[in-house]
Amino acid sequence: MRNIIIIGSGFSSLSASCYLAQKGFNVTILEKNSSVGGRARVLEQDGFKFDIGPTWYWMPDVFEKFFNDFNKKPSDYYDLKKLAPAYQVYFDVLESLTISDNIKEIYELFEKEEKGSSKYLKKFLKAAKFNYEIAVNNMVYKPGNSITELITFDTIKNVNQFFKSISTEVRANIKSKKLIQILEFPVLFLGAKPSNTPSFYSFMNYADFGLGTWHPEGGMFEVVKAFVSLATELGVTVKTNQNVQKIEVENGKTTGVTVDGLFMPADIVVSGADYHHSETLLDKKYRMYSEKYWSKKTFAPSSLLFYVGFDKKLENVAHHTLFFDTDFDVHAVDIYDTPQWPKEPLFYASFPSITDNSFAPINKEAATFLIPIAPGIEDNPKIREHYFNVIIERLEKLTNQKVSDSILFKRSYCVNDFIEDYNSYKGNAYGLANTLTQTAFLRPKIISKKVQNLFFTGQLTVPGPGVPPSIISGKIVSEMVLKNAV
């Protein structure tokens, strides 16, 4: 039985471990931190619980496909609840739009906001569903080896979608700034500006309005635990507090890794850690990508996050609440064009205790706040405190309630933490942005061209950022191991 070491225990690594163990490999996962899940860890304090990383459960079919590959289903491990409403978006004081879990009600909302817009939305979502079926049933499971992976009858027929942006498409047909922001919002999960994201990615809008927003009971870490449970059922060994210092190579082939000064042999190594960091574990002659290469790439944002315990239930907010009361185009410039701290940031808040009592003691509220920021910018306690005060003041104003005197505690997480905990390049939170020049075969490769039996998985390679793409990336790399390992 051949031995495989997988570096990291995020969703891509856990996914890969299951597929490889299923094929008869002896698989060991080495996780740097004290708990599994990569970015999808959990924080607990004083009876409160917070998902440190992902909080959105979209594209449930991807999770179902994964578990089906092992004759399982998500409900074998965790319970899902469809959120109603899906989310709420604030634009001004007590002025918000609530996105229903019902498509008919969404059409009615659009029509009420802008006459005639529901007709366009139906056409837009029909195309988005078509794109989703092309993408999720076919394209995103490709290994990113060649442009030919993108060439099908359907993509050729709709090739202009790859050269026209989501922003161009939406703004040509919708005039309401509010509706524009709602339609452009889902592609932010891809880590790029809507103006730089091909309109083909409208399939994210189908994921939003068509498939809905879900909540796994107990939070996203329950999904991590499900993956770990399946992996261990299949024979995978998971080890925490394992700091991989070097990927060892002899005669152009990996022989294993050095962990905290000790050599661990392996026939095959798969790294689900940050791709840039993974290559720094190799001698320079074995690296495929230079520092110059990485510095020129468009990275998805980093985040300033706050985990807050309130001593009361909050009003006028939903489980997922977006605060779009400032200009995203200006904020986007501060993220992507001239990286700096935003003057008036948009922000997102999650209040999972509205839906799930396990997140907070009775009559209390657990809240996660997120401000998207440029990776690599200065991060210190003074800056964090300033932005915390900014968003709490805006939350109070927009939702017409006093909350600052109800804060029991807060914890923050930002660029320095992403670097420290995940060896994340410039402290990015979501990997490489899915722009046209960083799509599919134009992303860093899954197979090392310089070291035999070395493979990469995760959000810096195909298909891209997000939990569902990471799960898919794990399946792709397992197939590449089966085909290419020597």
mmCIF file of N, CA and C in Angstrom, residues 87-92 95 177-178 180-186 188 321-328 345-348 372 394 398:
data_model
loop_
_atom_site.group_PDB
_atom_site.id
_atom_site.type_symbol
_atom_site.label_atom_id
_atom_site.label_comp_id
_atom_site.label_asym_id
_atom_site.label_seq_id
_atom_site.Cartn_x
_atom_site.Cartn_y
_atom_site.Cartn_z
ATOM 1 N N TYR A 87 -31.095 36.272 3.167
ATOM 2 C CA TYR A 87 -30.265 37.331 3.751
ATOM 3 C C TYR A 87 -30.966 38.674 3.601
ATOM 4 N N GLN A 88 -30.407 39.665 4.264
ATOM 5 C CA GLN A 88 -30.969 41.013 4.261
ATOM 6 C C GLN A 88 -29.869 41.989 3.850
ATOM 7 N N VAL A 89 -30.239 43.014 3.080
ATOM 8 C CA VAL A 89 -29.256 43.991 2.611
ATOM 9 C C VAL A 89 -29.693 45.396 3.016
ATOM 10 N N TYR A 90 -28.831 46.079 3.775
ATOM 11 C CA TYR A 90 -29.107 47.456 4.193
ATOM 12 C C TYR A 90 -28.469 48.454 3.226
ATOM 13 N N PHE A 91 -29.251 49.492 2.908
ATOM 14 C CA PHE A 91 -28.763 50.575 2.047
ATOM 15 C C PHE A 91 -28.776 51.929 2.759
ATOM 16 N N ASP A 92 -29.621 52.066 3.778
ATOM 17 C CA ASP A 92 -29.723 53.309 4.542
ATOM 18 C C ASP A 92 -30.432 53.001 5.857
ATOM 19 N N GLU A 95 -33.623 51.107 5.928
ATOM 20 C CA GLU A 95 -33.974 50.897 4.515
ATOM 21 C C GLU A 95 -33.204 49.682 4.022
ATOM 22 N N LYS A 177 -29.753 51.050 -8.284
ATOM 23 C CA LYS A 177 -28.456 50.772 -7.678
ATOM 24 C C LYS A 177 -28.568 49.632 -6.668
ATOM 25 N N LYS A 178 -29.679 49.572 -5.969
ATOM 26 C CA LYS A 178 -29.884 48.515 -4.975
ATOM 27 C C LYS A 178 -29.907 47.142 -5.652
ATOM 28 N N ILE A 180 -28.751 46.359 -8.578
ATOM 29 C CA ILE A 180 -27.430 46.098 -9.159
ATOM 30 C C ILE A 180 -26.515 45.479 -8.112
ATOM 31 N N GLN A 181 -26.500 46.068 -6.922
ATOM 32 C CA GLN A 181 -25.632 45.551 -5.859
ATOM 33 C C GLN A 181 -26.023 44.135 -5.455
ATOM 34 N N ILE A 182 -27.306 43.849 -5.431
ATOM 35 C CA ILE A 182 -27.759 42.504 -5.071
ATOM 36 C C ILE A 182 -27.336 41.481 -6.134
ATOM 37 N N LEU A 183 -27.430 41.868 -7.410
ATOM 38 C CA LEU A 183 -27.040 40.940 -8.482
ATOM 39 C C LEU A 183 -25.530 40.804 -8.601
ATOM 40 N N GLU A 184 -24.793 41.831 -8.210
ATOM 41 C CA GLU A 184 -23.333 41.749 -8.285
ATOM 42 C C GLU A 184 -22.734 41.080 -7.048
ATOM 43 N N PHE A 185 -23.488 41.028 -5.967
ATOM 44 C CA PHE A 185 -22.968 40.496 -4.707
ATOM 45 C C PHE A 185 -22.449 39.057 -4.788
ATOM 46 N N PRO A 186 -23.179 38.097 -5.393
ATOM 47 C CA PRO A 186 -22.714 36.697 -5.342
ATOM 48 C C PRO A 186 -21.327 36.467 -5.922
ATOM 49 N N LEU A 188 -18.809 38.197 -5.582
ATOM 50 C CA LEU A 188 -17.765 38.571 -4.633
ATOM 51 C C LEU A 188 -17.178 37.336 -3.966
ATOM 52 N N THR A 321 -26.584 39.361 7.126
ATOM 53 C CA THR A 321 -26.974 40.752 6.851
ATOM 54 C C THR A 321 -25.811 41.493 6.200
ATOM 55 N N LEU A 322 -26.097 42.115 5.060
ATOM 56 C CA LEU A 322 -25.089 42.871 4.306
ATOM 57 C C LEU A 322 -25.348 44.363 4.478
ATOM 58 N N PHE A 323 -24.270 45.104 4.678
ATOM 59 C CA PHE A 323 -24.396 46.548 4.859
ATOM 60 C C PHE A 323 -23.740 47.246 3.665
ATOM 61 N N PHE A 324 -24.610 47.596 2.697
ATOM 62 C CA PHE A 324 -24.177 48.204 1.442
ATOM 63 C C PHE A 324 -24.559 49.693 1.412
ATOM 64 N N ASP A 325 -24.404 50.361 2.534
ATOM 65 C CA ASP A 325 -24.799 51.765 2.619
ATOM 66 C C ASP A 325 -23.707 52.712 2.144
ATOM 67 N N THR A 326 -22.568 52.172 1.717
ATOM 68 C CA THR A 326 -21.513 52.993 1.131
ATOM 69 C C THR A 326 -21.237 52.484 -0.286
ATOM 70 N N ASP A 327 -20.385 53.164 -1.002
ATOM 71 C CA ASP A 327 -20.144 52.877 -2.422
ATOM 72 C C ASP A 327 -19.145 51.733 -2.581
ATOM 73 N N PHE A 328 -19.629 50.597 -3.097
ATOM 74 C CA PHE A 328 -18.727 49.464 -3.259
ATOM 75 C C PHE A 328 -17.652 49.737 -4.303
ATOM 76 N N PRO A 345 -15.957 51.449 4.424
ATOM 77 C CA PRO A 345 -16.087 50.067 3.938
ATOM 78 C C PRO A 345 -17.507 49.541 3.979
ATOM 79 N N LEU A 346 -17.835 48.708 2.992
ATOM 80 C CA LEU A 346 -19.009 47.851 3.139
ATOM 81 C C LEU A 346 -18.633 46.777 4.148
ATOM 82 N N PHE A 347 -19.620 46.184 4.775
ATOM 83 C CA PHE A 347 -19.303 45.068 5.652
ATOM 84 C C PHE A 347 -20.467 44.084 5.693
ATOM 85 N N TYR A 348 -20.149 42.919 6.200
ATOM 86 C CA TYR A 348 -21.109 41.812 6.301
ATOM 87 C C TYR A 348 -21.186 41.384 7.756
ATOM 88 N N PRO A 372 -14.157 43.237 3.960
ATOM 89 C CA PRO A 372 -13.158 42.804 2.968
ATOM 90 C C PRO A 372 -12.107 43.884 2.776
ATOM 91 N N ARG A 394 -22.226 52.257 12.635
ATOM 92 C CA ARG A 394 -23.101 52.145 11.467
ATOM 93 C C ARG A 394 -24.203 51.122 11.701
ATOM 94 N N LEU A 398 -28.019 52.193 11.279
ATOM 95 C CA LEU A 398 -28.805 51.591 10.201
ATOM 96 C C LEU A 398 -29.958 50.734 10.728
#
